[in-house]
Coordinates of C-alpha atoms in Angstrom, one line a residue:
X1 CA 0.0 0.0 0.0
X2 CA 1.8 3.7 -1.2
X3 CA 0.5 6.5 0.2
X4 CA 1.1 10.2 -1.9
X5 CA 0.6 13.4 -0.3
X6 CA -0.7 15.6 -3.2
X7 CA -1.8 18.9 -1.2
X8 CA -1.2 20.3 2.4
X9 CA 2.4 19.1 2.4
X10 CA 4.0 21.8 4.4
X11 CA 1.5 24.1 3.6
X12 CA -1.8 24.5 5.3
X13 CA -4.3 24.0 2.4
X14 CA -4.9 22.0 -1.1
X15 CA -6.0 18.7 1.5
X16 CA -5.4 15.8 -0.7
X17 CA -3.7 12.5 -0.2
X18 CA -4.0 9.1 -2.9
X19 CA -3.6 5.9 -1.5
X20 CA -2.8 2.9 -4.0
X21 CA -3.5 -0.9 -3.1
X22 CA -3.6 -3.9 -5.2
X23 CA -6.8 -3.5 -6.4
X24 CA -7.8 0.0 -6.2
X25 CA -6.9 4.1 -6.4
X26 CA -8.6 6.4 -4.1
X27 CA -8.2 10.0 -2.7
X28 CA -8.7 11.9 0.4
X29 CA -9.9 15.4 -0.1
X30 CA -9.1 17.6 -3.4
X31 CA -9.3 20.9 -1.8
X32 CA -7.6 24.5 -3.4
X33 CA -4.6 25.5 -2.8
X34 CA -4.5 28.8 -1.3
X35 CA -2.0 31.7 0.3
X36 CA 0.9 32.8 -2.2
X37 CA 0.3 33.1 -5.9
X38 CA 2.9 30.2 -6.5
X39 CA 1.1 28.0 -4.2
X40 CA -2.3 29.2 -6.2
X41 CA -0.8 28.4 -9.4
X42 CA -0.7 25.0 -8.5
X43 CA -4.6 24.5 -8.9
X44 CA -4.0 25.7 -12.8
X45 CA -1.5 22.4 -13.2
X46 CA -2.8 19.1 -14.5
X47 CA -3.3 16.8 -11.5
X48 CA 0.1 14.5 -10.4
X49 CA -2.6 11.8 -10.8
X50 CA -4.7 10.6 -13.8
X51 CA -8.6 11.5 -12.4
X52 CA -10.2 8.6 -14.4
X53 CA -7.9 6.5 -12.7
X54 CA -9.3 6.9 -9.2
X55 CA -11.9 4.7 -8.3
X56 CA -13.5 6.8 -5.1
X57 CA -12.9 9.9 -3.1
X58 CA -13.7 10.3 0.7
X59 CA -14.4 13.9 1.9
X60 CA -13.3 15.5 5.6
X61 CA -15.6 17.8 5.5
X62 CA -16.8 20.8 2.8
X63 CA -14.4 23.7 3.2
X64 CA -12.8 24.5 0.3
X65 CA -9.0 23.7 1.0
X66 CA -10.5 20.5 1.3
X67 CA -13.1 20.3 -1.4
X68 CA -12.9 23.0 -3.9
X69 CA -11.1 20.7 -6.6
X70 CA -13.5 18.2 -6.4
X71 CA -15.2 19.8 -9.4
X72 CA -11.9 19.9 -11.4
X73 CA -10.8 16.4 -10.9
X74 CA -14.6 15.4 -12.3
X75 CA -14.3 17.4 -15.1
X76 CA -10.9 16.1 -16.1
X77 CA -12.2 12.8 -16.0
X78 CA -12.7 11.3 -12.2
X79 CA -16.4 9.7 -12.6
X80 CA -16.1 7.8 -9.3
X81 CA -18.5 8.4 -5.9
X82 CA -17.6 11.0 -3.4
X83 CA -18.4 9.7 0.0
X84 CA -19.1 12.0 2.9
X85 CA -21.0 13.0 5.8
X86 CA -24.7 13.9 5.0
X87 CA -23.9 17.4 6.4
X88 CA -20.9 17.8 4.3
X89 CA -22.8 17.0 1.3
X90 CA -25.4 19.4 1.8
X91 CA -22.9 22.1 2.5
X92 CA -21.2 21.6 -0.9
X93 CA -24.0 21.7 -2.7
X94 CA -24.2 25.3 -1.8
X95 CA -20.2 25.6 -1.7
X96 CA -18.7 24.3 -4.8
X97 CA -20.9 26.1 -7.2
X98 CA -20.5 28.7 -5.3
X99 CA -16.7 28.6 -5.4
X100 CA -16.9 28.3 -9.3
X101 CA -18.9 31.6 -9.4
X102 CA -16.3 33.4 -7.5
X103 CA -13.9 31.9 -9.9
X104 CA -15.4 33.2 -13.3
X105 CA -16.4 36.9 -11.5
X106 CA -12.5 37.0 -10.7
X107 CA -11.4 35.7 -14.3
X108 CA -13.9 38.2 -15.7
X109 CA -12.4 41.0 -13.7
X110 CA -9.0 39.9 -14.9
X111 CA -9.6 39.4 -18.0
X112 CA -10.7 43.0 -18.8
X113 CA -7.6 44.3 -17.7
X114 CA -5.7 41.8 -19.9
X115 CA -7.8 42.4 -23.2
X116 CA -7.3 46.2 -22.7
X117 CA -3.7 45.5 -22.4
X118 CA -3.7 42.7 -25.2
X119 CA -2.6 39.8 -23.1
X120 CA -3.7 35.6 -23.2
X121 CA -7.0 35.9 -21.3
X122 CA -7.5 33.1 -18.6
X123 CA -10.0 30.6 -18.1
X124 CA -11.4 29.8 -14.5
X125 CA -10.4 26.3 -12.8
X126 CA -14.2 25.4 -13.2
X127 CA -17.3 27.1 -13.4
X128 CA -20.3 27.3 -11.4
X129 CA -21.7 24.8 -14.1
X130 CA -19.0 22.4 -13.7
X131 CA -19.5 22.5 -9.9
X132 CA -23.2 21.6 -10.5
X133 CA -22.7 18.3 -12.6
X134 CA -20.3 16.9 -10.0
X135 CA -22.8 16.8 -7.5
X136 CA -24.5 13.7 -9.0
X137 CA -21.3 11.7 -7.4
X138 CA -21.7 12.2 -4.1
X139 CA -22.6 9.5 -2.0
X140 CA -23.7 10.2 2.0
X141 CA -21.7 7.5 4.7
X142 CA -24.1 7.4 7.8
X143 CA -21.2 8.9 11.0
X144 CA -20.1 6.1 13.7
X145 CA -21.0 3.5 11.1
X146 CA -18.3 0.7 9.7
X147 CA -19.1 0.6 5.9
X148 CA -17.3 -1.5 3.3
X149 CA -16.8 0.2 0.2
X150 CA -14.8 -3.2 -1.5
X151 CA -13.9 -6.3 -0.7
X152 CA -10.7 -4.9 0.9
X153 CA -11.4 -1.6 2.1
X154 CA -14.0 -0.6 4.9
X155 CA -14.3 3.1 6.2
X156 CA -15.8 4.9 9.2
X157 CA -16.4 8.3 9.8
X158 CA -16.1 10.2 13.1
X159 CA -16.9 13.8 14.3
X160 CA -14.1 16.2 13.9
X161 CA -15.7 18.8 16.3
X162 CA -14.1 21.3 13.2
X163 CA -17.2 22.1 11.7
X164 CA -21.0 20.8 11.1
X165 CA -20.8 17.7 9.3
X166 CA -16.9 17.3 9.3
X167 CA -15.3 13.7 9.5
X168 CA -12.5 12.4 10.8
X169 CA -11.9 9.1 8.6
X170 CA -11.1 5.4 9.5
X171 CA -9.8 3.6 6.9
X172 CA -9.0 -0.7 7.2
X173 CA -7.2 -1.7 3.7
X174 CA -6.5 -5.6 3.4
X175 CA -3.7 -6.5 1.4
X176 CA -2.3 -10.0 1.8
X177 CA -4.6 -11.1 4.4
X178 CA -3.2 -8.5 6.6
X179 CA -5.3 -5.9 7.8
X180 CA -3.7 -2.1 8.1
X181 CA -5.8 1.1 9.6
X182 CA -5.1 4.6 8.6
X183 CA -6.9 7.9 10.1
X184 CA -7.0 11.0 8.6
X185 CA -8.1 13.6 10.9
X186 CA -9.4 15.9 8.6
X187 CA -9.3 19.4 10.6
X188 CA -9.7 18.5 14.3
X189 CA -12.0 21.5 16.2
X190 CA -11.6 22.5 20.0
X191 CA -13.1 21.1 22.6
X192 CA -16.3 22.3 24.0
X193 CA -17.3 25.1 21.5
X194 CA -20.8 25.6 20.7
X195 CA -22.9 24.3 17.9
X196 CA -20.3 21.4 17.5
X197 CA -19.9 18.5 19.2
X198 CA -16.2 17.4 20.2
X199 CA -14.2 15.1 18.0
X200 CA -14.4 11.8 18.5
X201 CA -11.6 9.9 20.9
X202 CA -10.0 7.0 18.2
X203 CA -8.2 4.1 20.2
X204 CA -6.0 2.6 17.5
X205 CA -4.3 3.1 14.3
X206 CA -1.2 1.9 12.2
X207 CA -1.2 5.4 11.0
X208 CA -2.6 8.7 11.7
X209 CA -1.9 11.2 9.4
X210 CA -3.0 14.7 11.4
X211 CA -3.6 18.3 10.6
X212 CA -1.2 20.9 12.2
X213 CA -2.7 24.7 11.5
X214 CA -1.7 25.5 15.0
X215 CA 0.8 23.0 15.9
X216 CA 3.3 25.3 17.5
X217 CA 0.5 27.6 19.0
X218 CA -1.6 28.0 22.1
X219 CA -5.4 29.5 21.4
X220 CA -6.0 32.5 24.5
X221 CA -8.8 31.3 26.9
X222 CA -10.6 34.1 27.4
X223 CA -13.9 33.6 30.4
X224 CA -16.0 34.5 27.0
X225 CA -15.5 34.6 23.9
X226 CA -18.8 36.8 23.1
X227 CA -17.6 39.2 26.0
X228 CA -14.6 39.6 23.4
X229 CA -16.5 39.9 20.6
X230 CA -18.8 42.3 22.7
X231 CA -16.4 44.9 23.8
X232 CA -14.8 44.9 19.9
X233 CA -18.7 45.9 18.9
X234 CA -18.9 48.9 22.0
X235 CA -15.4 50.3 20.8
X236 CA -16.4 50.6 17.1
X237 CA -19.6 52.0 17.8
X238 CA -18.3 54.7 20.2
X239 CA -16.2 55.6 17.6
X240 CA -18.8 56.2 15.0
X241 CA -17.5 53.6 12.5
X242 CA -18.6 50.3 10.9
X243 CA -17.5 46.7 12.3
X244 CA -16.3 44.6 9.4
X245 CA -15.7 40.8 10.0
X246 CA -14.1 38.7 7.4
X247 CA -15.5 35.2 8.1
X248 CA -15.8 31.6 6.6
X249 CA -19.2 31.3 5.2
X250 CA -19.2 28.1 7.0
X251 CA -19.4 27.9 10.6
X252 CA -17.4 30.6 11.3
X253 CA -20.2 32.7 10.5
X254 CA -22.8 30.6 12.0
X255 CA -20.2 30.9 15.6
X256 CA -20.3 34.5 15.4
X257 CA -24.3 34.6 15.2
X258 CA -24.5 32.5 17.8
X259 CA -22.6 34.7 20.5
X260 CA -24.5 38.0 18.9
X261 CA -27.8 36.4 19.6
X262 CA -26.6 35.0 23.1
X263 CA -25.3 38.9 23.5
X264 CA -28.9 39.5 22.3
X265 CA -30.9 37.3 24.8
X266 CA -29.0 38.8 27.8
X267 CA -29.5 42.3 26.8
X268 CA -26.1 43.2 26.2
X269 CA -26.1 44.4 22.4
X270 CA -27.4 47.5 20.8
X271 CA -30.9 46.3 19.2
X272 CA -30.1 49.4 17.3
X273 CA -27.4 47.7 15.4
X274 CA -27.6 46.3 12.0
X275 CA -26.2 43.2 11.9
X276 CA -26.0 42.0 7.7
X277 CA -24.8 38.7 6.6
X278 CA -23.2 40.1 3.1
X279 CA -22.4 36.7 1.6
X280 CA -25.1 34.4 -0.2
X281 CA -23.5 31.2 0.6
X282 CA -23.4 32.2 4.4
X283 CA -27.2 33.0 4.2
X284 CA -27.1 29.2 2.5
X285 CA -25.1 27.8 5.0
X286 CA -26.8 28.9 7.7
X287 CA -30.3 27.3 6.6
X288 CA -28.3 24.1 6.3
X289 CA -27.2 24.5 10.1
X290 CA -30.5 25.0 11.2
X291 CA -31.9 22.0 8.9
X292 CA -29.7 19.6 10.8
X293 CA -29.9 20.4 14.4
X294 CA -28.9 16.5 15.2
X295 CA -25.7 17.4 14.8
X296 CA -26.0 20.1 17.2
X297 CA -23.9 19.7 20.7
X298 CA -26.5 19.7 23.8
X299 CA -26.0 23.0 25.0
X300 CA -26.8 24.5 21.5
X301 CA -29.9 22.3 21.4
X302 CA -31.0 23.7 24.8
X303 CA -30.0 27.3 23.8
X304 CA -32.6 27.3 20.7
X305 CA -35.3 25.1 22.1
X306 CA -37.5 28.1 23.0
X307 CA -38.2 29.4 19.4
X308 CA -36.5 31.0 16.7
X309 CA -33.0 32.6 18.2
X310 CA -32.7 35.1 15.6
X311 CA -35.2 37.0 17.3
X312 CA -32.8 38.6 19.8
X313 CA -30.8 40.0 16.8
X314 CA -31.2 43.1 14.3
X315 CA -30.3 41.0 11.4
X316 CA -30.4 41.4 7.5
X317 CA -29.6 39.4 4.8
X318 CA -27.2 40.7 1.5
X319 CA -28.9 38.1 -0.9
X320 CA -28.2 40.5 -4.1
X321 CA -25.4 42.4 -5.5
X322 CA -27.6 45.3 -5.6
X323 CA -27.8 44.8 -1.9
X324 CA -24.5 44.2 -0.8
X325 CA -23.5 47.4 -2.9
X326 CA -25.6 49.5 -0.5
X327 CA -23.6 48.6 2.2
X328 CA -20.5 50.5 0.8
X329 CA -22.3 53.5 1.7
X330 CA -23.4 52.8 5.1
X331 CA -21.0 54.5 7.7
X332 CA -22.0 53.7 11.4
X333 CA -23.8 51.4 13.5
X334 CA -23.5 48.4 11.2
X335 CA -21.4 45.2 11.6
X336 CA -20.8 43.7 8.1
X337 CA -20.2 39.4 8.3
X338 CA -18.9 38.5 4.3
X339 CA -17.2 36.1 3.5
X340 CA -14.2 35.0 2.3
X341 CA -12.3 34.5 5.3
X342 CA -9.1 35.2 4.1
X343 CA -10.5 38.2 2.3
X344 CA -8.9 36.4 -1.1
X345 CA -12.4 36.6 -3.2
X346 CA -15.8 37.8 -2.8
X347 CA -17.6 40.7 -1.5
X348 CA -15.3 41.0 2.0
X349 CA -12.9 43.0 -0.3
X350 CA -15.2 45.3 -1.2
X351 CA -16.2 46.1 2.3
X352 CA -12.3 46.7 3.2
X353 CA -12.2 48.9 0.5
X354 CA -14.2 51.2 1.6
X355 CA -13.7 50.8 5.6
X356 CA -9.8 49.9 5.7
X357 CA -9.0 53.6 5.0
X358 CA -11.6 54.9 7.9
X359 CA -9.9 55.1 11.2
X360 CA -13.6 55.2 12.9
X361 CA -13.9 51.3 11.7
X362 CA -12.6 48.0 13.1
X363 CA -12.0 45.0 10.9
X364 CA -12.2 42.1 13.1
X365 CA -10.6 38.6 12.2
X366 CA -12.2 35.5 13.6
X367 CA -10.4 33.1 11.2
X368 CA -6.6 31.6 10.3
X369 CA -5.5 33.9 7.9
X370 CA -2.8 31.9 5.5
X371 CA 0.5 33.1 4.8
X372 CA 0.5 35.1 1.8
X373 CA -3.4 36.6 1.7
X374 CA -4.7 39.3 1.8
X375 CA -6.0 38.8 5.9
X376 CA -2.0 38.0 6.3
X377 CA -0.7 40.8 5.4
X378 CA -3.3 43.3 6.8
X379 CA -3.0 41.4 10.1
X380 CA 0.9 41.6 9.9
X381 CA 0.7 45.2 9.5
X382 CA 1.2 46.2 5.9
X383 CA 0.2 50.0 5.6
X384 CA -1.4 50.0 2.4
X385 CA -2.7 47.3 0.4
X386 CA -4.1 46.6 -3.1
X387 CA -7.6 45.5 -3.8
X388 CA -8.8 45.1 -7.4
X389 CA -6.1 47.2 -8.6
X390 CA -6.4 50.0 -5.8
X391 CA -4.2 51.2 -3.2
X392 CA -5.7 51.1 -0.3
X393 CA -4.3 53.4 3.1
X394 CA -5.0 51.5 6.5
X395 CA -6.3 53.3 8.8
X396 CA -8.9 50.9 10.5
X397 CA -8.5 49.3 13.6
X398 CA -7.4 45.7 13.2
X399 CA -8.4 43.5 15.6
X400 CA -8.3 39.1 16.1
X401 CA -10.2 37.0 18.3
X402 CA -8.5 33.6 18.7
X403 CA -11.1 31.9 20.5
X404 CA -13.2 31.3 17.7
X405 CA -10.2 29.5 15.6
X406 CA -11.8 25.9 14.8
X407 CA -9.0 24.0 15.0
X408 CA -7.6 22.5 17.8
X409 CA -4.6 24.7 19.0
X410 CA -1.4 22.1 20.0
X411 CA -2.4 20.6 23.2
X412 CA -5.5 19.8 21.7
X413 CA -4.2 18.0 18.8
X414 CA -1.3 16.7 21.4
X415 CA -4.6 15.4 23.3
X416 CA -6.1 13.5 20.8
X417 CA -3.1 11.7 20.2
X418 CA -3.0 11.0 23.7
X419 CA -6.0 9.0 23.3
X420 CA -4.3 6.1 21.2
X421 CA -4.8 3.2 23.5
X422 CA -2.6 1.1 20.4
X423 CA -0.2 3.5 19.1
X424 CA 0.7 4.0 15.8
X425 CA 3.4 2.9 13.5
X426 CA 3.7 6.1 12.1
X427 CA 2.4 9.9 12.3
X428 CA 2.4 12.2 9.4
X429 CA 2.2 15.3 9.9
X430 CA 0.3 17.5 7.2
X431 CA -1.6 20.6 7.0
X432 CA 0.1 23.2 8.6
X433 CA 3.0 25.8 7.9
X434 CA 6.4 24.5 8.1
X435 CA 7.2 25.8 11.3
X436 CA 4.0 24.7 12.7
X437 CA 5.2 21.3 11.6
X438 CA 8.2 21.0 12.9
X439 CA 7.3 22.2 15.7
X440 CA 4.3 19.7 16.5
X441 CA 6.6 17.0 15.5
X442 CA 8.8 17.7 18.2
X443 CA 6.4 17.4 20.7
X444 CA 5.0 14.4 19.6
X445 CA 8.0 12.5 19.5
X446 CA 8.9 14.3 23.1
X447 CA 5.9 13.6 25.1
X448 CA 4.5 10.2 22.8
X449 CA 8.2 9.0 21.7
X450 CA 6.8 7.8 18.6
X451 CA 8.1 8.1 15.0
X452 CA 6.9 11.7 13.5
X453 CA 7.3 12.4 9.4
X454 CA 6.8 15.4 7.7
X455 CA 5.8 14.7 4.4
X456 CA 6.8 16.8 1.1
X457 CA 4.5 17.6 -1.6
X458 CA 3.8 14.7 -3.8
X459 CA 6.2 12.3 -1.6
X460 CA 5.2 8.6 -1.7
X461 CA 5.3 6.5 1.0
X462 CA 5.5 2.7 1.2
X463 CA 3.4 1.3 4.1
X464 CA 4.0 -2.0 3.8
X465 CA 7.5 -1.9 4.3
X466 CA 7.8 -0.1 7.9
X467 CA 11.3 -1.0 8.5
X468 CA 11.8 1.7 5.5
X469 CA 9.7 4.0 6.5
X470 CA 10.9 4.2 10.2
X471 CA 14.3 3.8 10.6
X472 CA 14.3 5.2 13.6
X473 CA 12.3 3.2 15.7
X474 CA 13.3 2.1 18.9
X475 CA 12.5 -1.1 19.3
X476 CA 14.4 -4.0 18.2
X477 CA 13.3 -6.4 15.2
X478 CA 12.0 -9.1 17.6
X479 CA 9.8 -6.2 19.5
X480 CA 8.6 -4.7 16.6
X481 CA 6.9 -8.2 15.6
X482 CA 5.5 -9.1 18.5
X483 CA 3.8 -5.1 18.8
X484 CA 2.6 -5.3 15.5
X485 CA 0.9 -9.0 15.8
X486 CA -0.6 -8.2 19.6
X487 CA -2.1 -4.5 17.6
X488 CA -3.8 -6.5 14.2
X489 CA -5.0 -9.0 17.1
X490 CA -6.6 -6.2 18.7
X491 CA -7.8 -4.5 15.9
X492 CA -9.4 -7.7 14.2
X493 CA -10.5 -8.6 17.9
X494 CA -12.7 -4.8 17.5
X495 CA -14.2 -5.2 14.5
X496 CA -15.6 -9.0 15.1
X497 CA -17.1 -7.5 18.1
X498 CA -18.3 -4.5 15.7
X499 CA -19.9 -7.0 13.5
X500 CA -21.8 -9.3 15.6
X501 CA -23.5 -6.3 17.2
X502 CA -24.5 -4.5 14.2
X503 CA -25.7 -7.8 12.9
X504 CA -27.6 -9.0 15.6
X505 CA -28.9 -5.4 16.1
X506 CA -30.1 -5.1 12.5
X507 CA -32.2 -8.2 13.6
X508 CA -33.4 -7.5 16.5
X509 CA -31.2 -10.0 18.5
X510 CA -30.9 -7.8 21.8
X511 CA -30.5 -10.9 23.7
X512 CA -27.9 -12.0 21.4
X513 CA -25.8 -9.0 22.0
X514 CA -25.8 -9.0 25.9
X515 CA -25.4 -12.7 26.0
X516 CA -21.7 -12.6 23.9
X517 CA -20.8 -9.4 25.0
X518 CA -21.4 -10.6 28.5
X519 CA -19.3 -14.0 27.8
X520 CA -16.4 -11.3 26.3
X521 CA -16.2 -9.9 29.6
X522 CA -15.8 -12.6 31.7
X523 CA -13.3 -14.1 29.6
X524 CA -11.0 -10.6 29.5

């Protein structure tokens, strides 16, 4: 079994990995690359991999560094089913023609400039239109459940806690006779945030390969998070000015609504305040949240049991382009939510064009801002910037609120390594800036003492040969046998337990169920 790191190889986004077994092809993620125009340029190249060649794609969960070349790799020829959460789907039915719309409004833009100037124009990645027509591939996996997708491959997705809807993925591939399991973590979220629930303790792998966005960082703790958000809203209004907030159009925007109508319910916010969601896949994603309030943790539940929660609020909807072009002439008492989040595309950058230059307004950032956009270099104090060809003077307040970052900051991902009871052969560590990466690996091998890679863009690695792959490890060659044949034992041991209960549950068997996993017990 070879396993190719395509995307987020010491670089945070452009999620996707290719796995190659005896028998079949398949992919993890195809998300954009984003940040720096040479890491951009790579979602203009021809894929390292032949699409058609691919037999199935599993999906973390809908953001677009994970998802948004999904549409791309169909259209060059990958005709296979996308399997996913049923949230995830939903979301990128909304997301991915929504990302191909952003992409031929910015080509347009371009190529106006270019045609005046006589230059090659450019052609978008995909359309809206290819977006739509690869929608028909994806399949919905039911969460907790073990599913066989061949005769030698069986998958299971897990909450991520990252997002509604994301996964984390287990993956058993047979090859030989010989079971081997590989997690992906996907993006892992922090503990204990509202709307989502926490992700999902896994107790055994022979390899985990693991995001790292803030693997050499610590998130602040603030006693609340809206009481932040809350005193950021009081300052800009005192100064007569407009609160802008650059936001994912997925959950990020969904966290911030919750906290303004919690501010709401207690009576702590202005009702005077015009709160406008200025991006139409927000508005989209937001009716998908409140369509699937199962996957709601309980303390959201409880929140919005007693009726609609956007009462509390002063909210409007941007639907148009009409209407979002309004809002470049409001000047006070307003706090604009647009997406993107990295203010790389979409309307958000024509809100800071006409706020970054008024010292009277904030621009807040809720979101990881990659190195290399826009939200980078405004956050790492560049004076003036350039937004669709226009300098632009900063004179706003720039602000950042940590705690609503939705991934897990390093303890946290440390933590849910932690909770390996059979520890892996091998971590790989993906999806973060280099010296995020090196950083987390460090501490892994430190505090777990296990063997830590970091992989580089399309690097292959053989995982049936481990004494190649690690080198390193610090067992001798009669250990390493013995460890490895007491952890399939363990593993095969979990899933004959897995199948006699969903069997005899699928039958009603109750008795069945209690009467062997009672005889289990007494035995171990």
């Amino acid at each position: 079994m070879k396993l190719k790191f395509l995307g987020a190889a010491k670089t945070v986004t452009g999620s996707f990995f290719l796995i190659e077994t005896q028998k079949a092809r398949f992919a993890i993620d195809c998300g954009l690359f984003q940040g720096p125009k040479s890491l951009q340029e790579r979602n203009y190249h021809d894929f390292p991999v032949d699409p058609a060649s691919i037999d199935f794609l599993l999906l973390t969960h809908a953001h677009i560094d994970h998802s948004g070349l999904i549409p791309k790799l169909c259209k060059k020829g990958f005709t296979g089913p996308i399997f996913c959460s049923q949230v995830t789907e939903a979301l990128c039915r909304v997301m991915l023609p929504d990302s191909g719309h952003i992409q031929e409004s910015e080509i347009e833009r371009k190529n106006r400039k270019l045609k005046r100037s006589g230059k090659d124009l450019l052609e978008p990645i995909y359309t809206s239109q290819d977006a739509l027509q690869c929608l028909a591939q994806f399949r919905a996996l039911n969460t907790d459940e073990i599913i066989s997708l061949s005769p030698n491959i069986e998958v299971r997705l897990r909450t991520a806690g990252h997002i509604l809807g994301a996964s984390i993925i287990e993956l058993w591939v047979e090859e030989d006779g010989k079971k081997s399991k590989l997690v992906f973590s996907g993006d892992l979220g922090n503990i204990k945030q509202p709307i989502v629930k926490d992700p999902a303790i896994i107790e055994s792998a022979d390899y985990v390969i693991i995001e790292s966005t803030y693997g050499n960082r610590l998130h602040d703790d603030p006693p609340s998070r809206a009481g932040e958000l809350l005193k950021v809203i009081d300052e800009t209004m005192q100064k007569g000015g407009n609160l802008v907030i650059p936001a994912f159009a997925v959950e990020r925007t969904q966290d911030l609504l919750h906290d303004l109508i919690l501010l709401g319910s207690q009576g702590k916010l202005d009702p005077g305040i015009n709160i406008y969601i200025d991006s139409p896949l927000a508005i989209a994603a937001t009716e998908i949240f409140l369509q699937h309030q199962d996957w709601y943790d309980d303390a959201t539940r409880l929140f919005i049991k007693d009726g609609d929660p956007l009462q509390y609020i002063n909210l409007k909807y941007s639907r148009t382009k009409e209407e979002s072009m309004e809002l470049n002439e409001v000047r006070h008492k307003t706090i604009i939510i647009s997406a993107s989040g990295m203010c790389e595309a979409g309307r958000i950058k024509h809100h800071l064009k006409h706020n970054l230059w008024r010292p009277e307004s904030t621009i807040l950032f809720v979101g990881y801002q990659a190195e290399g956009t826009l939200g980078r270099r405004i956050l790492n104090g560049e004076e003036i910037v350039t937004i669709h060809g226009e300098r632009v003077a900063v004179k706003a307040d720039i602000r950042r609120i940590e705690a609503y970052s939705a991934h897990a900051d390093k303890n946290g991902l440390l933590e849910w390594l932690k909770g390996f009871v059979v520890k892996p052969r091998g971590i790989f560590v993906v999806h973060g800036e280099e010296e995020a990466q090196l950083d987390f690996a460090a501490t892994i091998q430190q505090e777990l003492n296990l063997p830590v890679y970091i992989p580089d863009w399309q690097q292959e690695f053989d995982l049936v040969t481990p004494e190649e792959i690690h080198p390193h490890f610090v067992y001798t060659g009669a250990d390493i046998a013995q460890a490895l044949q007491a952890e399939q034992a363990y593993l095969q041991f979990c899933l004959k337990v897995n199948d006699m209960f969903r069997e005899n549950w699928s039958r009603g068997n109750y008795d069945k169920i209690i009467e062997s996993l009672q005889k289990i017990s007494a035995i171990v």
